[in-house]
Amino acid sequence: MPTPWAIPLFEQNLTDFIRILGPDRPDTFTSRSTLAGAYRDADRLDQAIPLFEQNLEDRTRTLGPAHPVTLTSRGNLANAYLAAGRSEEAKKLFEAP
């Protein structure tokens, strides 16, 4: 679990990736996932879930639904849904082809 002081660093990192590389780059997606994971680990699921949702959308669009990285993004979102008590949404993701 990251320490609370790390979250602002992850936030700045994502801002920098978007500014320098643009919002639609693999490194930007990875930075977003790192921040989402930090939010999740800090029990800030209301902030983590939208980032995980965006990552799944972006990875599906750029890599396709069956790519291993897309599948990892889907699992990350499903686990965040479970942690937030949104089991039906998680189940749909786990059952997706």
Short mmCIF file of N, CA and C in Angstrom, two decimals:
data_model
loop_
_atom_site.label_atom_id
_atom_site.label_comp_id
_atom_site.label_asym_id
_atom_site.label_seq_id
_atom_site.Cartn_x
_atom_site.Cartn_y
_atom_site.Cartn_z
N MET A 1 0.85 -1.17 0.00
CA MET A 1 0.00 0.00 0.00
C MET A 1 0.90 1.24 0.00
N PRO A 2 0.66 2.16 -0.94
CA PRO A 2 1.48 3.36 -0.96
C PRO A 2 1.16 4.25 0.24
N THR A 3 2.15 4.97 0.66
CA THR A 3 1.92 5.91 1.75
C THR A 3 1.15 7.10 1.21
N PRO A 4 0.39 7.78 2.06
CA PRO A 4 -0.45 8.89 1.59
C PRO A 4 0.32 9.97 0.83
N TRP A 5 1.58 10.19 1.20
CA TRP A 5 2.34 11.24 0.50
C TRP A 5 2.62 10.88 -0.95
N ALA A 6 2.52 9.60 -1.32
CA ALA A 6 2.82 9.19 -2.69
C ALA A 6 1.70 9.54 -3.66
N ILE A 7 0.48 9.63 -3.20
CA ILE A 7 -0.64 9.86 -4.11
C ILE A 7 -0.50 11.17 -4.87
N PRO A 8 -0.15 12.29 -4.23
CA PRO A 8 0.04 13.51 -5.03
C PRO A 8 1.14 13.37 -6.08
N LEU A 9 2.14 12.56 -5.81
CA LEU A 9 3.20 12.33 -6.79
C LEU A 9 2.65 11.55 -7.99
N PHE A 10 1.82 10.55 -7.73
CA PHE A 10 1.19 9.81 -8.82
C PHE A 10 0.25 10.71 -9.61
N GLU A 11 -0.48 11.59 -8.92
CA GLU A 11 -1.37 12.53 -9.60
C GLU A 11 -0.56 13.45 -10.53
N GLN A 12 0.54 13.97 -10.03
CA GLN A 12 1.39 14.85 -10.85
C GLN A 12 1.99 14.08 -12.02
N ASN A 13 2.36 12.84 -11.78
CA ASN A 13 2.92 12.01 -12.84
C ASN A 13 1.92 11.85 -13.98
N LEU A 14 0.66 11.57 -13.65
CA LEU A 14 -0.36 11.43 -14.68
C LEU A 14 -0.56 12.75 -15.42
N THR A 15 -0.63 13.85 -14.69
CA THR A 15 -0.78 15.16 -15.32
C THR A 15 0.36 15.41 -16.30
N ASP A 16 1.57 15.07 -15.89
CA ASP A 16 2.73 15.27 -16.75
C ASP A 16 2.67 14.39 -18.00
N PHE A 17 2.29 13.14 -17.84
CA PHE A 17 2.18 12.25 -19.00
C PHE A 17 1.15 12.79 -19.99
N ILE A 18 0.01 13.24 -19.49
CA ILE A 18 -1.02 13.78 -20.38
C ILE A 18 -0.49 15.02 -21.11
N ARG A 19 0.18 15.90 -20.38
CA ARG A 19 0.69 17.14 -20.96
C ARG A 19 1.79 16.86 -21.99
N ILE A 20 2.69 15.97 -21.68
CA ILE A 20 3.86 15.74 -22.53
C ILE A 20 3.57 14.75 -23.66
N LEU A 21 2.96 13.64 -23.34
CA LEU A 21 2.74 12.59 -24.34
C LEU A 21 1.34 12.63 -24.96
N GLY A 22 0.39 13.16 -24.21
CA GLY A 22 -0.99 13.16 -24.66
C GLY A 22 -1.80 12.11 -23.91
N PRO A 23 -3.12 12.22 -23.98
CA PRO A 23 -3.98 11.33 -23.20
C PRO A 23 -4.13 9.93 -23.77
N ASP A 24 -3.71 9.73 -25.01
CA ASP A 24 -4.00 8.48 -25.70
C ASP A 24 -2.74 7.66 -25.98
N ARG A 25 -1.86 7.60 -24.99
CA ARG A 25 -0.59 6.89 -25.14
C ARG A 25 -0.49 5.78 -24.10
N PRO A 26 0.14 4.66 -24.44
CA PRO A 26 0.26 3.55 -23.49
C PRO A 26 0.90 3.96 -22.16
N ASP A 27 1.91 4.81 -22.19
CA ASP A 27 2.54 5.23 -20.93
C ASP A 27 1.57 6.04 -20.08
N THR A 28 0.71 6.81 -20.73
CA THR A 28 -0.30 7.57 -19.99
C THR A 28 -1.30 6.61 -19.35
N PHE A 29 -1.69 5.58 -20.08
CA PHE A 29 -2.61 4.59 -19.52
C PHE A 29 -1.99 3.91 -18.30
N THR A 30 -0.72 3.58 -18.39
CA THR A 30 -0.03 2.93 -17.27
C THR A 30 0.03 3.85 -16.07
N SER A 31 0.31 5.12 -16.29
CA SER A 31 0.34 6.09 -15.20
C SER A 31 -1.03 6.20 -14.55
N ARG A 32 -2.08 6.21 -15.36
CA ARG A 32 -3.44 6.29 -14.83
C ARG A 32 -3.76 5.06 -13.99
N SER A 33 -3.33 3.90 -14.45
CA SER A 33 -3.57 2.67 -13.70
C SER A 33 -2.83 2.69 -12.36
N THR A 34 -1.62 3.21 -12.36
CA THR A 34 -0.85 3.31 -11.12
C THR A 34 -1.56 4.21 -10.12
N LEU A 35 -2.06 5.34 -10.58
CA LEU A 35 -2.80 6.25 -9.70
C LEU A 35 -4.08 5.59 -9.21
N ALA A 36 -4.80 4.92 -10.10
CA ALA A 36 -6.03 4.23 -9.70
C ALA A 36 -5.74 3.18 -8.63
N GLY A 37 -4.66 2.44 -8.80
CA GLY A 37 -4.29 1.44 -7.80
C GLY A 37 -3.95 2.07 -6.46
N ALA A 38 -3.30 3.21 -6.49
CA ALA A 38 -2.98 3.91 -5.24
C ALA A 38 -4.25 4.39 -4.55
N TYR A 39 -5.17 4.92 -5.32
CA TYR A 39 -6.46 5.34 -4.74
C TYR A 39 -7.19 4.13 -4.14
N ARG A 40 -7.21 3.02 -4.90
CA ARG A 40 -7.88 1.81 -4.40
C ARG A 40 -7.25 1.35 -3.09
N ASP A 41 -5.93 1.31 -3.05
CA ASP A 41 -5.23 0.85 -1.85
C ASP A 41 -5.45 1.78 -0.66
N ALA A 42 -5.75 3.04 -0.94
CA ALA A 42 -6.02 4.02 0.12
C ALA A 42 -7.52 4.10 0.43
N ASP A 43 -8.30 3.14 -0.08
CA ASP A 43 -9.75 3.10 0.13
C ASP A 43 -10.44 4.34 -0.41
N ARG A 44 -9.92 4.87 -1.50
CA ARG A 44 -10.54 6.01 -2.18
C ARG A 44 -11.14 5.50 -3.50
N LEU A 45 -12.08 4.55 -3.34
CA LEU A 45 -12.65 3.87 -4.50
C LEU A 45 -13.44 4.81 -5.40
N ASP A 46 -14.01 5.86 -4.81
CA ASP A 46 -14.76 6.82 -5.62
C ASP A 46 -13.85 7.53 -6.63
N GLN A 47 -12.57 7.60 -6.33
CA GLN A 47 -11.61 8.18 -7.27
C GLN A 47 -10.94 7.11 -8.13
N ALA A 48 -10.79 5.92 -7.60
CA ALA A 48 -10.13 4.84 -8.34
C ALA A 48 -10.99 4.31 -9.48
N ILE A 49 -12.25 4.09 -9.23
CA ILE A 49 -13.11 3.42 -10.21
C ILE A 49 -13.19 4.17 -11.53
N PRO A 50 -13.42 5.48 -11.55
CA PRO A 50 -13.47 6.16 -12.85
C PRO A 50 -12.17 6.02 -13.65
N LEU A 51 -11.04 5.99 -12.96
CA LEU A 51 -9.77 5.83 -13.66
C LEU A 51 -9.63 4.42 -14.22
N PHE A 52 -10.02 3.42 -13.44
CA PHE A 52 -10.00 2.04 -13.95
C PHE A 52 -10.97 1.89 -15.13
N GLU A 53 -12.14 2.53 -15.05
CA GLU A 53 -13.10 2.47 -16.16
C GLU A 53 -12.50 3.09 -17.42
N GLN A 54 -11.87 4.24 -17.28
CA GLN A 54 -11.26 4.90 -18.43
C GLN A 54 -10.15 4.04 -19.02
N ASN A 55 -9.36 3.42 -18.16
CA ASN A 55 -8.28 2.57 -18.65
C ASN A 55 -8.82 1.38 -19.44
N LEU A 56 -9.88 0.76 -18.94
CA LEU A 56 -10.44 -0.38 -19.66
C LEU A 56 -10.96 0.07 -21.02
N GLU A 57 -11.64 1.20 -21.05
CA GLU A 57 -12.14 1.72 -22.32
C GLU A 57 -10.98 2.00 -23.29
N ASP A 58 -9.95 2.66 -22.80
CA ASP A 58 -8.81 3.01 -23.66
C ASP A 58 -8.05 1.77 -24.12
N ARG A 59 -7.83 0.84 -23.23
CA ARG A 59 -7.10 -0.38 -23.61
C ARG A 59 -7.90 -1.21 -24.61
N THR A 60 -9.21 -1.30 -24.41
CA THR A 60 -10.05 -2.05 -25.34
C THR A 60 -10.01 -1.41 -26.72
N ARG A 61 -10.10 -0.09 -26.75
CA ARG A 61 -10.09 0.64 -28.02
C ARG A 61 -8.75 0.51 -28.74
N THR A 62 -7.65 0.59 -28.01
CA THR A 62 -6.34 0.60 -28.66
C THR A 62 -5.73 -0.78 -28.86
N LEU A 63 -6.06 -1.72 -28.00
CA LEU A 63 -5.43 -3.04 -28.06
C LEU A 63 -6.38 -4.17 -28.43
N GLY A 64 -7.69 -3.92 -28.28
CA GLY A 64 -8.68 -4.95 -28.51
C GLY A 64 -9.07 -5.63 -27.21
N PRO A 65 -10.23 -6.28 -27.19
CA PRO A 65 -10.76 -6.84 -25.95
C PRO A 65 -10.02 -8.08 -25.44
N ALA A 66 -9.28 -8.77 -26.29
CA ALA A 66 -8.63 -10.02 -25.87
C ALA A 66 -7.15 -9.85 -25.56
N HIS A 67 -6.62 -8.66 -25.68
CA HIS A 67 -5.19 -8.44 -25.40
C HIS A 67 -4.92 -8.65 -23.91
N PRO A 68 -3.80 -9.25 -23.54
CA PRO A 68 -3.50 -9.48 -22.12
C PRO A 68 -3.54 -8.23 -21.25
N VAL A 69 -3.09 -7.11 -21.77
CA VAL A 69 -3.12 -5.87 -20.98
C VAL A 69 -4.56 -5.40 -20.78
N THR A 70 -5.41 -5.58 -21.80
CA THR A 70 -6.82 -5.24 -21.66
C THR A 70 -7.48 -6.14 -20.62
N LEU A 71 -7.14 -7.41 -20.64
CA LEU A 71 -7.70 -8.34 -19.66
C LEU A 71 -7.27 -7.97 -18.24
N THR A 72 -6.05 -7.53 -18.09
CA THR A 72 -5.58 -7.06 -16.78
C THR A 72 -6.37 -5.83 -16.35
N SER A 73 -6.61 -4.92 -17.27
CA SER A 73 -7.40 -3.71 -16.96
C SER A 73 -8.82 -4.09 -16.55
N ARG A 74 -9.38 -5.08 -17.22
CA ARG A 74 -10.73 -5.53 -16.86
C ARG A 74 -10.73 -6.14 -15.46
N GLY A 75 -9.72 -6.93 -15.14
CA GLY A 75 -9.62 -7.50 -13.80
C GLY A 75 -9.43 -6.44 -12.73
N ASN A 76 -8.63 -5.42 -13.02
CA ASN A 76 -8.44 -4.33 -12.06
C ASN A 76 -9.76 -3.63 -11.76
N LEU A 77 -10.54 -3.36 -12.81
CA LEU A 77 -11.83 -2.70 -12.60
C LEU A 77 -12.78 -3.62 -11.84
N ALA A 78 -12.82 -4.88 -12.20
CA ALA A 78 -13.71 -5.82 -11.51
C ALA A 78 -13.37 -5.90 -10.02
N ASN A 79 -12.09 -5.95 -9.70
CA ASN A 79 -11.70 -5.99 -8.29
C ASN A 79 -12.05 -4.71 -7.55
N ALA A 80 -11.95 -3.58 -8.22
CA ALA A 80 -12.35 -2.31 -7.60
C ALA A 80 -13.86 -2.30 -7.36
N TYR A 81 -14.62 -2.80 -8.33
CA TYR A 81 -16.07 -2.91 -8.14
C TYR A 81 -16.39 -3.79 -6.93
N LEU A 82 -15.70 -4.92 -6.81
CA LEU A 82 -15.93 -5.80 -5.66
C LEU A 82 -15.63 -5.08 -4.35
N ALA A 83 -14.53 -4.37 -4.31
CA ALA A 83 -14.15 -3.64 -3.09
C ALA A 83 -15.18 -2.57 -2.74
N ALA A 84 -15.87 -2.06 -3.76
CA ALA A 84 -16.88 -1.02 -3.53
C ALA A 84 -18.26 -1.62 -3.29
N GLY A 85 -18.36 -2.95 -3.25
CA GLY A 85 -19.65 -3.60 -3.02
C GLY A 85 -20.52 -3.66 -4.26
N ARG A 86 -19.93 -3.49 -5.41
CA ARG A 86 -20.67 -3.50 -6.68
C ARG A 86 -20.47 -4.86 -7.36
N SER A 87 -20.95 -5.90 -6.69
CA SER A 87 -20.65 -7.27 -7.12
C SER A 87 -21.28 -7.63 -8.46
N GLU A 88 -22.44 -7.11 -8.77
CA GLU A 88 -23.07 -7.44 -10.05
C GLU A 88 -22.25 -6.89 -11.22
N GLU A 89 -21.75 -5.68 -11.07
CA GLU A 89 -20.90 -5.11 -12.12
C GLU A 89 -19.59 -5.89 -12.25
N ALA A 90 -19.04 -6.29 -11.11
CA ALA A 90 -17.81 -7.08 -11.13
C ALA A 90 -18.06 -8.42 -11.82
N LYS A 91 -19.16 -9.06 -11.50
CA LYS A 91 -19.48 -10.36 -12.08
C LYS A 91 -19.57 -10.28 -13.60
N LYS A 92 -20.19 -9.22 -14.11
CA LYS A 92 -20.30 -9.05 -15.56
C LYS A 92 -18.92 -8.96 -16.21
N LEU A 93 -18.01 -8.27 -15.55
CA LEU A 93 -16.66 -8.16 -16.11
C LEU A 93 -15.92 -9.49 -16.05
N PHE A 94 -16.08 -10.22 -14.95
CA PHE A 94 -15.41 -11.51 -14.83
C PHE A 94 -15.97 -12.52 -15.83
N GLU A 95 -17.24 -12.39 -16.19
CA GLU A 95 -17.88 -13.32 -17.12
C GLU A 95 -17.72 -12.91 -18.57
N ALA A 96 -17.24 -11.71 -18.82
CA ALA A 96 -17.11 -11.23 -20.20
C ALA A 96 -16.16 -12.14 -20.97
N PRO A 97 -16.47 -12.32 -22.25
CA PRO A 97 -15.59 -13.19 -23.07
C PRO A 97 -14.22 -12.58 -23.28
#
